[in-house]
Coordinates of C-alpha atoms and ligand atoms in Angstrom, one line a residue:
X1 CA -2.0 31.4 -28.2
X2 CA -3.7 28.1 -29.2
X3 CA -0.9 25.4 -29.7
X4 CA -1.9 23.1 -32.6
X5 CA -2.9 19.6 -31.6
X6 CA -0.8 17.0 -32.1
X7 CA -1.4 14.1 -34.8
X8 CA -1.3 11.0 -33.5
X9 CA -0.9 7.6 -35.4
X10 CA -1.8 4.3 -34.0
X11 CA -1.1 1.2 -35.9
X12 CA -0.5 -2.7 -34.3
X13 CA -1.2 -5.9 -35.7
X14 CA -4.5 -7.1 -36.7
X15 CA -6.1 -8.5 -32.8
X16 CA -3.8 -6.4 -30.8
X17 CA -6.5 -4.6 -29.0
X18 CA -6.0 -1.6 -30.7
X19 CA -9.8 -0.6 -30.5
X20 CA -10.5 -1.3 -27.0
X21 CA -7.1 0.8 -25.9
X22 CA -8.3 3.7 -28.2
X23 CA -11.9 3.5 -26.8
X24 CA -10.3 3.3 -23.1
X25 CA -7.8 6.5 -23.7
X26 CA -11.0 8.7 -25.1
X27 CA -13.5 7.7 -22.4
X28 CA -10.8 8.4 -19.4
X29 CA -9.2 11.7 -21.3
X30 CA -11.7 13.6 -23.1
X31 CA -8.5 15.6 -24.6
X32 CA -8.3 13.3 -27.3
X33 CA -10.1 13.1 -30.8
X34 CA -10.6 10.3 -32.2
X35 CA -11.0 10.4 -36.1
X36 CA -13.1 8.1 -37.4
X37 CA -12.3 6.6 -40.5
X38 CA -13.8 5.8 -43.9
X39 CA -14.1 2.0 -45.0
X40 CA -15.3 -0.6 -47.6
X41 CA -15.4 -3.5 -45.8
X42 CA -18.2 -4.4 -44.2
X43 CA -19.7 -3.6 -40.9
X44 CA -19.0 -6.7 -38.2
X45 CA -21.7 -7.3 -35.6
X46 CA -21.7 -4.5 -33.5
X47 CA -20.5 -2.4 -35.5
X48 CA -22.0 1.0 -36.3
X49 CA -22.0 3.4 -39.3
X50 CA -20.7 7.0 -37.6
X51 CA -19.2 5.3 -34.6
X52 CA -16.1 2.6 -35.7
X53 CA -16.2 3.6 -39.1
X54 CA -18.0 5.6 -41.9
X55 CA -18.9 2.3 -44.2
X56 CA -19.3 2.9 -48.0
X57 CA -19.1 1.2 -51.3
X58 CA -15.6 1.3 -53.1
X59 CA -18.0 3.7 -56.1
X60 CA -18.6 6.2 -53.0
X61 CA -15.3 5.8 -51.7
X62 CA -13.3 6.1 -55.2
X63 CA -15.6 9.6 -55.0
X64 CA -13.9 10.5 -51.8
X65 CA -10.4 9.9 -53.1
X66 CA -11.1 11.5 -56.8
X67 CA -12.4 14.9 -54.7
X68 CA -9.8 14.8 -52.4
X69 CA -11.5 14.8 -48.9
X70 CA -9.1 11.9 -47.6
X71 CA -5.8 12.6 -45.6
X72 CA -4.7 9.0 -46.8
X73 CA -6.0 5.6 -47.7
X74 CA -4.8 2.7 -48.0
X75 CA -6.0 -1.1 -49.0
X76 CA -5.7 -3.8 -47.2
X77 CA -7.0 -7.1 -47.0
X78 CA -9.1 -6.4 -50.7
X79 CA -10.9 -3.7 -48.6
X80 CA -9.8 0.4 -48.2
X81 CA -9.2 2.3 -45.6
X82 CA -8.9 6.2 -45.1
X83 CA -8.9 9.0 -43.1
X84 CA -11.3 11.9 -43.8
X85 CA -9.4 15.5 -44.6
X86 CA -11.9 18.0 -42.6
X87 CA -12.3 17.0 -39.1
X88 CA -8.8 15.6 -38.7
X89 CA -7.8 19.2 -39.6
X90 CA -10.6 21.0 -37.9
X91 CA -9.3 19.5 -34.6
X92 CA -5.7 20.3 -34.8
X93 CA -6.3 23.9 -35.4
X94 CA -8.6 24.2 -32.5
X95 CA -5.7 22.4 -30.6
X96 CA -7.0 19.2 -30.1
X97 CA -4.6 15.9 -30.1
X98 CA -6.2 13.7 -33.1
X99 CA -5.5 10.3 -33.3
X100 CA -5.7 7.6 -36.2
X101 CA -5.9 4.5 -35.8
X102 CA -4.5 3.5 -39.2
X103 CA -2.4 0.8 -40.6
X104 CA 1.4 1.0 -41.7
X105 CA 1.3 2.2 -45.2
X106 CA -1.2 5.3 -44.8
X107 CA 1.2 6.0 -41.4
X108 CA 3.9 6.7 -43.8
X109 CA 1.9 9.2 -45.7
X110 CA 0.9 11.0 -42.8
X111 CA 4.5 11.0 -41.5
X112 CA 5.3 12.3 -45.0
X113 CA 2.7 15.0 -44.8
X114 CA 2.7 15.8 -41.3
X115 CA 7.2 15.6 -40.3
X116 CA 5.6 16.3 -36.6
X117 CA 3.3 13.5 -36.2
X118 CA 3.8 11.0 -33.5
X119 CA 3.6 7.7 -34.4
X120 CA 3.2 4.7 -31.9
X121 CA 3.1 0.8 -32.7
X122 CA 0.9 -2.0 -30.6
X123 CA 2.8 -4.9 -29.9
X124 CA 1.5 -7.8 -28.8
X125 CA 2.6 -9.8 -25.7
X126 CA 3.8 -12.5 -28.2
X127 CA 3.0 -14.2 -31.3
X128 CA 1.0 -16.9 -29.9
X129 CA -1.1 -14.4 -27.7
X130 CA -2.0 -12.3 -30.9
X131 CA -3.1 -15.7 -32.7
X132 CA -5.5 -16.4 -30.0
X133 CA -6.8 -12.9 -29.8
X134 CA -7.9 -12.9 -33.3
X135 CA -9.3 -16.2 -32.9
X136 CA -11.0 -15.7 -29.9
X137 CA -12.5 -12.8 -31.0
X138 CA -14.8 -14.6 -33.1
X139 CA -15.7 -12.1 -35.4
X140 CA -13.8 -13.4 -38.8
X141 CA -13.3 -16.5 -40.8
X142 CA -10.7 -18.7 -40.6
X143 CA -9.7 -17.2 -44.4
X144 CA -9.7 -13.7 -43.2
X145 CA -7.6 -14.7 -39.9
X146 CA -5.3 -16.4 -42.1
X147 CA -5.1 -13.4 -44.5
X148 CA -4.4 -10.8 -41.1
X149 CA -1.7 -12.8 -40.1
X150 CA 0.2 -12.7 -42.9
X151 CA -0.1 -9.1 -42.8
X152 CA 0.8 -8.3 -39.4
X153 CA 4.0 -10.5 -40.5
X154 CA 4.6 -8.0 -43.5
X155 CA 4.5 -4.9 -41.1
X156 CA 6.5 -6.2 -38.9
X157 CA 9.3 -5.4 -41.0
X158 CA 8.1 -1.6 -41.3
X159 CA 8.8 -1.0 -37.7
X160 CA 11.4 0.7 -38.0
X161 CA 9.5 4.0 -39.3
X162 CA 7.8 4.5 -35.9
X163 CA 9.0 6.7 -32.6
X164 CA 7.8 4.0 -29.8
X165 CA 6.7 1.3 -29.2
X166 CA 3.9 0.0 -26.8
X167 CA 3.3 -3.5 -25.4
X168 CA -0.3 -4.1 -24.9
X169 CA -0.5 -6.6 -21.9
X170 CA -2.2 -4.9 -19.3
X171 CA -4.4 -2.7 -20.7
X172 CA -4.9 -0.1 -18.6
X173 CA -1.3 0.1 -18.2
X174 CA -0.9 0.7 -21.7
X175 CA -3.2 3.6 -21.8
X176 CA -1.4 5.4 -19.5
X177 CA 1.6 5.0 -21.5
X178 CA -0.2 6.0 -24.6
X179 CA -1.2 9.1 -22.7
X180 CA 2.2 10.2 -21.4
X181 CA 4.2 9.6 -24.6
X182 CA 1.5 11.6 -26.1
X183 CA 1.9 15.0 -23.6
X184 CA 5.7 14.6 -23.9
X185 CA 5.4 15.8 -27.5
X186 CA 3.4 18.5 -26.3
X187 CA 7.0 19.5 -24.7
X188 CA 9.2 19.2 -27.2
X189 CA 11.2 22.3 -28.2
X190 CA 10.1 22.7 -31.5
X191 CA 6.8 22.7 -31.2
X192 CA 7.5 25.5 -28.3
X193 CA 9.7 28.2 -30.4
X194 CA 7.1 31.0 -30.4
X195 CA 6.6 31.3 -26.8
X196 CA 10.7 30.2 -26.2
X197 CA 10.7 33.5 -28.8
X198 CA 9.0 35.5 -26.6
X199 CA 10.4 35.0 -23.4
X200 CA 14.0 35.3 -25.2
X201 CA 13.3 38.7 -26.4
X202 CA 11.7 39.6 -23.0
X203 CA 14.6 39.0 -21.2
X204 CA 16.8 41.0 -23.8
X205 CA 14.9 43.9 -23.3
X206 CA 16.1 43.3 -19.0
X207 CA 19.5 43.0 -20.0
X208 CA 19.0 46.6 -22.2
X209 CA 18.0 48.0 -18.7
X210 CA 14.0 48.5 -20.2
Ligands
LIG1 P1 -10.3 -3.5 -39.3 O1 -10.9 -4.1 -40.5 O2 -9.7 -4.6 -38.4 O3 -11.2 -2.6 -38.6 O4 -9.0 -2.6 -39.7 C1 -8.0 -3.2 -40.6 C2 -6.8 -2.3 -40.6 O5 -7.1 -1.1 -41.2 C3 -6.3 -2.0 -39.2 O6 -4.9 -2.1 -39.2 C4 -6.7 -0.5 -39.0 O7 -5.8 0.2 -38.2 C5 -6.6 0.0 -40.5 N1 -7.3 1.2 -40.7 C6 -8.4 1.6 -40.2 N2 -8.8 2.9 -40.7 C7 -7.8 3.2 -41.5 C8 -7.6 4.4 -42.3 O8 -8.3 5.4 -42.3 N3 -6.4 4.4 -43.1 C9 -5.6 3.4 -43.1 N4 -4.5 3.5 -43.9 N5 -5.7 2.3 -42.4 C10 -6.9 2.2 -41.6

């Protein structure tokens, strides 16, 4: 009996290191799939079309939403965001964990599509760590930065809506605890109640004398 995989959702504020903990868990745990999502922003340096993101125009991606091959999507920051339907689904049923790393609003829609799905938040250290994280990255202008930060103050108040919470300091550390919150759902009882159905009615049939 193949257990479906579990969904996993990944959100944290804009410079929490979200990419480099989600590139870290895949490359040490090959257990996880990684969905790659579909954008209209455009590529940074370094950045390639397949790999971070799927990059399209807002005319190719208002195609995607119209025939609905997106699980969710969201805007934000004037550019959208979504998750493509088939592979997302394609790995479940072949028992694979999925994750997203997706942003606050389209986590809401998965939770409210998918009641099982795990859903974990990246906290920073502290504020001031975060700020120098997205500056020191180097990759967007002082606008933009400005423009991230005022989101990530906007979600913090959506919080509430997720099952844990990580704090990404030490990075390995983090993964690890990414990984075991992850196979603890795999645990949980009502994800379990076909095979806790079949040893129940196994051990009937002892107690009938069969
Ligand atoms: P970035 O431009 O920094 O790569 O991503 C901006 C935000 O969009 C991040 O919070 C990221 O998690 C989120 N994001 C990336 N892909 C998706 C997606 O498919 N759906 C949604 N709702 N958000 C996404």
């Amino acid at each position: 009996m193949i257990q479906k995989g579990i969904l996993v959702v990944v959100s944290g504020f804009s410079g929490v290191g979200k990419g480099t903990l989600m590139k870290k868990l895949v490359e040490k745990y090959d257990d996880y799939a990684l969905s790659i999502s579909a954008t209209t922003r455009d590529p940074r340096e370094g950045e390639t079309d397949g790999r971070e993101y799927f990059f399209h125009t807002k005319e190719e991606f208002q195609k995607m939403i119209d025939q609905e091959e997106l699980v969710e999507y969201a805007s934000y920051c004037d550019n959208f965001y979504g998750t493509p339907k088939k592979y997302v689904e394609d790995q479940m049923r072949q028992g694979r964990d999925v994750i997203l790393e997706i942003e606050i609003q389209g986590a809401l829609k998965i939770k409210a599509k998918y009641p099982d799905a795990l859903l974990l938040f990246v906290m920073p250290p502290s504020a001031a760590e975060l700020k120098e994280r997205l500056v020191g990255r180097g990759t967007e202008t002082e606008e933009v930065i400005a423009a991230r930060l005022k989101r990530a103050s906007e979600e913090s108040d959506g919080m509430e809506a997720y099952d844990y919470m990580l704090v990404n300091d030490r990075l390995e550390e983090c993964v690890e605890q990414m990984h075991t919150l992850i196979s603890a759902q795999r645990h949980r009882v009502n994800r379990n109640l076909e095979f806790i159905e079949k040893i129940r009615t196994e051990v009937k049939r002892f107690t009938k004398g069969e």
